[in-house]
């Protein structure tokens, strides 16, 4: 598959059912945010129907532009790859950082603690 060849660290796309190259227009304000929103919305919508996904951003840009005729003016935000999970996935705990490390209350550096909301 051409997409697998053009990816630098996403060769796993080879086994996918479908992949979407998400482009964003750098001429538009907040195009990075738009690309991210498009990616996540597609991933969430797919998951509702039991379709899993992953994304890759590390790619061979020149090759991808050439092979998929991506115009120079567009930024390649990500490639979102879809497929059916090999096993049932439900209720698995992710190893996430605690909110106190990632959310700041009132000012940066003041770790959020749900108890401080009263
Ligand atoms: C912004 C971003 C870029 C990523 N780029 C790559 C990539 O180039 N190659 C890769 O193998 N995985 C990449 N990943 C990781 C996987 O696509 C995916 O996040 C991982 O399989 C875990 O899935 P989860 O984030 O839904 O838990 C990236 C993830 C994010 C969030």
Coordinates of N, CA, C and O and ligand atoms in Angstrom, one line a residue:
X1 N 0.9 -1.2 0.0 CA 0.0 0.0 0.0 C 0.9 1.2 0.0 O 1.8 1.3 0.8
X2 N 0.6 2.2 -0.9 CA 1.4 3.4 -1.0 C 1.5 4.2 0.3 O 2.6 4.7 0.6
X3 N 0.4 4.3 1.0 CA 0.4 5.1 2.2 C 1.4 4.5 3.2 O 2.1 5.3 3.9
X4 N 1.5 3.2 3.3 CA 2.4 2.6 4.3 C 3.9 3.0 3.9 O 4.7 3.2 4.7
X5 N 4.1 2.9 2.6 CA 5.5 3.2 2.1 C 5.8 4.7 2.4 O 7.0 5.0 2.7
X6 N 4.8 5.6 2.3 CA 5.1 7.0 2.5 C 5.1 7.4 4.0 O 5.5 8.6 4.3
X7 N 4.8 6.5 4.9 CA 4.8 6.9 6.3 C 6.1 6.6 6.9 O 6.8 5.6 6.5
X8 N 6.6 7.4 7.8 CA 7.9 7.2 8.3 C 7.8 6.3 9.6 O 8.7 5.5 9.8
X9 N 6.7 6.4 10.3 CA 6.5 5.6 11.5 C 5.0 5.2 11.6 O 4.5 5.2 12.7
X10 N 4.5 4.8 10.5 CA 3.1 4.3 10.5 C 2.8 3.2 9.6 O 1.8 3.0 9.0
X11 N 3.8 2.3 9.5 CA 3.7 1.2 8.6 C 2.6 0.3 8.9 O 2.1 -0.5 8.0
X12 N 2.1 0.4 10.1 CA 0.9 -0.4 10.5 C -0.3 -0.1 9.8 O -1.3 -0.8 9.8
X13 N -0.3 1.0 9.0 CA -1.5 1.4 8.2 C -1.7 0.3 7.1 O -2.8 0.1 6.6
X14 N -0.7 -0.5 6.8 CA -0.8 -1.6 5.9 C -2.0 -2.5 6.1 O -2.7 -3.0 5.2
X15 N -2.3 -2.7 7.4 CA -3.3 -3.7 7.8 C -4.7 -3.0 8.0 O -5.7 -3.7 8.4
X16 N -4.8 -1.7 7.7 CA -6.0 -1.0 8.0 C -7.1 -1.2 6.9 O -6.8 -1.6 5.8
X17 N -8.3 -0.9 7.4 CA -9.4 -1.0 6.4 C -9.5 0.3 5.6 O -9.7 0.2 4.4
X18 N -9.2 1.4 6.2 CA -9.3 2.7 5.5 C -8.4 3.7 6.3 O -8.1 3.6 7.4
X19 N -7.9 4.7 5.5 CA -7.2 5.8 6.2 C -7.6 7.1 5.5 O -7.9 7.1 4.3
X20 N -7.5 8.1 6.3 CA -7.9 9.4 5.8 C -6.7 10.4 6.0 O -6.2 10.5 7.1
X21 N -6.2 11.0 5.0 CA -5.2 12.1 5.1 C -5.9 13.4 5.4 O -6.7 13.9 4.6
X22 N -5.7 13.9 6.6 CA -6.3 15.2 7.0 C -5.5 16.3 6.6 O -4.3 16.4 7.1
X23 N -6.0 17.2 5.8 CA -5.3 18.4 5.4 C -5.9 19.7 6.1 O -7.1 19.7 6.3
X24 N -5.0 20.6 6.4 CA -5.5 21.9 7.0 C -4.9 23.0 6.2 O -3.7 22.9 5.7
X25 N -5.6 24.1 6.1 CA -5.2 25.2 5.3 C -4.5 26.2 6.1 O -5.1 26.9 7.0
X26 N -3.1 26.4 6.0 CA -2.4 27.3 6.9 C -2.8 28.8 6.7 O -2.5 29.6 7.5
X27 N -3.6 29.0 5.6 CA -4.1 30.4 5.4 C -5.2 30.7 6.3 O -5.7 31.9 6.3
X28 N -5.8 29.7 6.9 CA -6.9 30.0 7.8 C -6.4 30.0 9.3 O -5.5 29.3 9.7
X29 N -7.0 31.0 10.0 CA -6.5 31.1 11.4 C -6.9 29.8 12.2 O -7.9 29.2 11.9
X30 N -6.1 29.4 13.1 CA -6.3 28.2 13.9 C -6.5 26.9 13.1 O -7.2 26.0 13.5
X31 N -5.8 26.8 12.0 CA -5.9 25.6 11.2 C -5.4 24.4 11.9 O -5.9 23.3 11.7
X32 N -4.5 24.6 12.8 CA -4.0 23.4 13.6 C -5.1 22.8 14.5 O -5.3 21.6 14.6
X33 N -5.8 23.7 15.1 CA -6.9 23.3 15.9 C -8.0 22.6 15.1 O -8.6 21.6 15.4
X34 N -8.3 23.2 13.9 CA -9.3 22.6 13.0 C -8.9 21.2 12.6 O -9.7 20.3 12.6
X35 N -7.6 21.0 12.3 CA -7.2 19.6 11.9 C -7.4 18.7 13.1 O -7.9 17.6 12.9
X36 N -7.0 19.1 14.3 CA -7.1 18.3 15.4 C -8.6 17.9 15.7 O -8.9 16.8 16.1
X37 N -9.4 18.9 15.6 CA -10.9 18.7 15.8 C -11.4 17.7 14.8 O -12.2 16.8 15.2
X38 N -11.0 17.8 13.6 CA -11.5 16.9 12.5 C -11.0 15.5 12.9 O -11.8 14.5 12.8
X39 N -9.8 15.3 13.2 CA -9.2 14.0 13.6 C -10.0 13.4 14.7 O -10.5 12.3 14.6
X40 N -10.1 14.1 15.8 CA -10.8 13.6 17.0 C -12.3 13.3 16.7 O -12.8 12.2 17.2
X41 N -13.0 14.2 16.0 CA -14.4 13.9 15.8 C -14.6 12.6 15.0 O -15.5 11.8 15.2
X42 N -13.7 12.4 14.0 CA -13.8 11.2 13.2 C -13.5 10.0 14.0 O -14.2 8.9 13.9
X43 N -12.5 10.1 14.9 CA -12.2 8.9 15.8 C -13.3 8.6 16.7 O -13.6 7.4 16.9
X44 N -13.9 9.6 17.3 CA -15.0 9.4 18.2 C -16.2 8.8 17.5 O -16.9 7.9 18.0
X45 N -16.5 9.3 16.3 CA -17.7 8.9 15.6 C -17.5 7.4 15.2 O -18.4 6.6 15.2
X46 N -16.3 7.1 14.7 CA -16.0 5.7 14.3 C -16.1 4.7 15.5 O -16.7 3.6 15.4
X47 N -15.6 5.2 16.7 CA -15.7 4.3 17.9 C -17.1 3.9 18.3 O -17.4 2.8 18.7
X48 N -18.0 4.9 18.0 CA -19.5 4.6 18.3 C -19.9 3.4 17.6 O -20.8 2.6 18.0
X49 N -19.4 3.2 16.4 CA -19.7 2.1 15.5 C -18.8 0.9 15.7 O -18.8 0.0 14.8
X50 N -18.0 0.9 16.7 CA -17.1 -0.2 17.0 C -15.8 -0.2 16.1 O -15.1 -1.2 16.0
X51 N -15.5 0.9 15.5 CA -14.4 1.0 14.6 C -13.2 1.7 15.4 O -13.4 2.8 15.9
X52 N -12.1 1.0 15.5 CA -11.0 1.6 16.1 C -10.1 2.4 15.2 O -10.3 2.4 14.0
X53 N -9.2 3.2 15.8 CA -8.4 4.1 14.9 C -7.1 4.5 15.7 O -7.0 4.4 16.9
X54 N -6.2 5.0 14.9 CA -5.0 5.5 15.4 C -4.5 6.6 14.4 O -5.1 6.7 13.3
X55 N -3.5 7.3 14.7 CA -3.1 8.3 13.8 C -1.6 8.3 13.7 O -0.9 7.9 14.6
X56 N -1.1 8.8 12.6 CA 0.3 9.1 12.5 C 0.6 10.4 11.8 O -0.1 10.9 11.0
X57 N 1.6 11.1 12.4 CA 2.0 12.4 11.9 C 3.5 12.4 11.4 O 3.9 13.3 10.8
X58 N 4.2 11.3 11.7 CA 5.6 11.2 11.3 C 5.5 10.5 9.9 O 5.2 9.3 9.8
X59 N 5.8 11.3 8.9 CA 5.6 10.8 7.5 C 6.6 11.4 6.6 O 7.3 12.4 6.9
X60 N 6.7 10.7 5.5 CA 7.6 11.2 4.4 C 6.8 12.2 3.6 O 6.1 11.8 2.7
X61 N 7.0 13.5 4.0 CA 6.1 14.5 3.4 C 6.2 14.6 1.9 O 5.1 14.7 1.2
X62 N 7.4 14.7 1.4 CA 7.5 14.9 0.0 C 6.9 13.7 -0.8 O 6.2 13.9 -1.8
X63 N 7.1 12.5 -0.3 CA 6.5 11.3 -1.0 C 5.0 11.4 -1.0 O 4.3 11.1 -2.0
X64 N 4.5 11.8 0.2 CA 3.0 11.8 0.3 C 2.4 12.9 -0.6 O 1.4 12.7 -1.2
X65 N 3.1 14.0 -0.6 CA 2.6 15.1 -1.5 C 2.6 14.6 -3.0 O 1.6 14.8 -3.7
X66 N 3.6 14.0 -3.3 CA 3.8 13.5 -4.7 C 2.7 12.4 -5.0 O 2.0 12.5 -6.0
X67 N 2.6 11.4 -4.2 CA 1.8 10.2 -4.5 C 0.3 10.5 -4.3 O -0.5 9.8 -5.0
X68 N -0.1 11.5 -3.5 CA -1.5 11.7 -3.2 C -1.9 13.1 -3.7 O -3.0 13.6 -3.4
X69 N -1.0 13.7 -4.5 CA -1.3 15.0 -5.1 C -1.8 16.1 -4.1 O -2.7 16.8 -4.4
X70 N -1.1 16.1 -3.0 CA -1.4 17.1 -1.9 C -0.8 18.4 -2.3 O 0.4 18.5 -2.5
X71 N -1.6 19.5 -2.5 CA -1.0 20.8 -2.9 C -0.1 21.3 -1.9 O -0.3 21.1 -0.7
X72 N 0.9 22.1 -2.3 CA 1.9 22.7 -1.4 C 1.3 23.6 -0.4 O 1.8 23.7 0.7
X73 N 0.2 24.2 -0.8 CA -0.4 25.2 0.1 C -1.1 24.6 1.3 O -1.5 25.2 2.3
X74 N -1.4 23.2 1.2 CA -2.1 22.6 2.4 C -1.1 21.9 3.3 O -0.1 21.3 2.8
X75 N -1.4 22.0 4.6 CA -0.6 21.3 5.6 C -1.1 19.9 5.9 O -2.4 19.7 6.0
X76 N -0.3 18.9 5.9 CA -0.7 17.5 6.2 C -0.8 17.4 7.7 O 0.3 17.4 8.4
X77 N -2.0 17.5 8.3 CA -2.2 17.5 9.7 C -1.9 16.1 10.3 O -1.2 16.0 11.3
X78 N -2.4 15.1 9.7 CA -2.3 13.7 10.3 C -2.9 12.7 9.3 O -3.6 13.1 8.4
X79 N -2.5 11.5 9.4 CA -3.2 10.4 8.7 C -4.0 9.6 9.8 O -3.4 9.2 10.8
X80 N -5.3 9.5 9.6 CA -6.1 8.7 10.6 C -6.4 7.4 10.0 O -6.9 7.3 8.8
X81 N -6.1 6.4 10.7 CA -6.2 5.0 10.2 C -7.3 4.2 11.0 O -7.3 4.2 12.2
X82 N -8.2 3.6 10.2 CA -9.3 2.9 10.8 C -9.3 1.4 10.6 O -8.8 1.0 9.6
X83 N -9.8 0.7 11.6 CA -9.9 -0.7 11.4 C -10.8 -1.3 12.5 O -11.1 -0.7 13.5
X84 N -11.1 -2.6 12.4 CA -11.9 -3.3 13.4 C -10.9 -3.9 14.4 O -10.0 -4.6 14.0
X85 N -11.2 -3.7 15.7 CA -10.3 -4.3 16.8 C -10.3 -5.8 16.7 O -11.3 -6.4 16.4
X86 N -9.2 -6.4 16.9 CA -9.1 -7.9 16.9 C -9.7 -8.5 18.1 O -10.1 -9.7 18.0
X87 N -9.8 -7.8 19.2 CA -10.5 -8.3 20.4 C -11.4 -7.2 20.9 O -11.2 -6.0 20.6
X88 N -12.4 -7.7 21.7 CA -13.3 -6.7 22.3 C -12.6 -5.8 23.3 O -11.8 -6.3 24.1
X89 N -12.7 -4.5 23.1 CA -12.0 -3.6 24.0 C -13.1 -2.8 24.8 O -14.0 -2.2 24.2
X90 N -13.1 -2.9 26.1 CA -14.0 -2.2 26.8 C -13.5 -2.0 28.3 O -13.0 -2.9 28.9
X91 N -13.7 -0.8 28.8 CA -13.4 -0.5 30.2 C -11.9 -0.6 30.5 O -11.6 -0.8 31.7
X92 N -11.0 -0.5 29.6 CA -9.6 -0.6 29.9 C -9.1 0.7 30.4 O -9.5 1.8 29.9
X93 N -8.4 0.6 31.5 CA -7.8 1.8 32.2 C -6.6 2.4 31.4 O -5.7 1.6 31.1
X94 N -6.7 3.6 31.1 CA -5.5 4.3 30.4 C -4.6 4.8 31.6 O -5.1 5.2 32.6
X95 N -3.3 4.8 31.3 CA -2.4 5.3 32.3 C -2.2 6.8 32.1 O -1.3 7.3 31.4
X96 N -3.2 7.6 32.6 CA -3.2 9.0 32.3 C -2.6 9.8 33.5 O -2.7 9.3 34.7
X97 N -2.0 11.0 33.2 CA -1.6 11.8 34.3 C -2.8 12.3 35.1 O -3.8 12.5 34.6
X98 N -2.6 12.5 36.4 CA -3.7 13.0 37.2 C -4.0 14.5 36.8 O -3.2 15.2 36.3
X99 N -5.3 14.8 37.0 CA -5.8 16.2 36.7 C -4.9 17.3 37.3 O -4.6 18.3 36.8
X100 N -4.4 17.0 38.6 CA -3.6 18.0 39.3 C -2.3 18.3 38.6 O -1.7 19.4 38.8
X101 N -1.9 17.5 37.6 CA -0.7 17.7 36.9 C -0.9 18.4 35.6 O -0.1 19.0 34.9
X102 N -2.2 18.4 35.1 CA -2.5 18.9 33.7 C -3.4 20.0 33.7 O -3.6 20.7 32.7
X103 N -4.1 20.3 34.8 CA -5.1 21.4 34.9 C -4.7 22.3 36.0 O -4.2 21.9 37.0
X104 N -4.8 23.6 35.7 CA -4.3 24.6 36.6 C -5.5 25.5 37.0 O -6.3 25.9 36.1
X105 N -5.6 25.8 38.3 CA -6.8 26.6 38.7 C -6.4 28.0 38.9 O -5.4 28.3 39.7
X106 N -7.1 28.9 38.2 CA -6.8 30.4 38.3 C -5.5 30.8 37.7 O -5.5 31.8 36.9
X107 N -4.4 30.2 38.0 CA -3.2 30.6 37.4 C -2.3 29.4 37.2 O -2.4 28.4 38.0
X108 N -1.4 29.5 36.2 CA -0.5 28.3 35.9 C 0.3 28.0 37.1 O 0.9 28.9 37.7
X109 N 0.4 26.7 37.4 CA 1.2 26.3 38.5 C 0.4 25.9 39.7 O 0.9 25.2 40.6
X110 N -0.8 26.4 39.7 CA -1.7 26.0 40.9 C -2.5 24.7 40.5 O -3.5 24.8 39.7
X111 N -1.9 23.6 40.9 CA -2.5 22.3 40.5 C -4.0 22.2 40.8 O -4.4 22.6 41.9
X112 N -4.8 21.8 39.9 CA -6.2 21.6 40.2 C -6.5 20.5 41.1 O -5.9 19.4 41.0
X113 N -7.4 20.7 42.1 CA -7.8 19.7 43.0 C -9.3 19.8 43.0 O -9.8 20.8 43.4
X114 N -10.0 18.7 42.7 CA -11.5 18.8 42.6 C -12.1 19.3 43.9 O -13.1 19.9 43.9
X115 N -11.4 19.0 45.0 CA -11.9 19.5 46.3 C -11.9 21.0 46.5 O -12.8 21.5 47.2
X116 N -11.0 21.7 45.7 CA -11.0 23.1 45.8 C -12.2 23.8 45.2 O -12.4 25.0 45.3
X117 N -13.0 23.0 44.5 CA -14.2 23.6 43.9 C -15.3 23.8 45.0 O -16.3 24.4 44.8
X118 N -15.1 23.2 46.1 CA -16.0 23.3 47.3 C -17.3 22.5 47.2 O -17.9 22.1 46.3
Ligands
LIG1 C1 -0.5 13.8 17.7 C2 -0.2 12.3 17.6 C3 0.7 11.9 16.6 C4 1.0 10.5 16.5 N1 1.9 10.1 15.6 C5 2.2 8.8 15.5 C6 3.1 8.4 14.4 O1 3.6 9.1 13.6 N2 3.4 7.0 14.4 C7 2.8 6.1 15.3 O2 3.1 5.0 15.2 N3 2.0 6.6 16.2 C8 1.6 7.9 16.4 N4 0.8 8.3 17.3 C9 0.2 7.3 18.3 C10 -0.9 6.4 17.8 O3 -1.5 6.7 16.7 C11 -2.0 6.3 18.9 O4 -2.1 7.4 19.7 C12 -1.7 5.1 19.7 O5 -1.8 4.0 19.0 C13 -2.5 5.0 21.0 O6 -3.9 5.3 20.8 P1 -4.7 6.3 21.7 O7 -4.0 7.6 21.6 O8 -6.1 6.3 21.2 O9 -4.6 5.7 23.1 C14 0.4 9.6 17.4 C15 -0.5 10.1 18.4 C16 -0.8 11.4 18.4 C17 -1.8 11.9 19.5

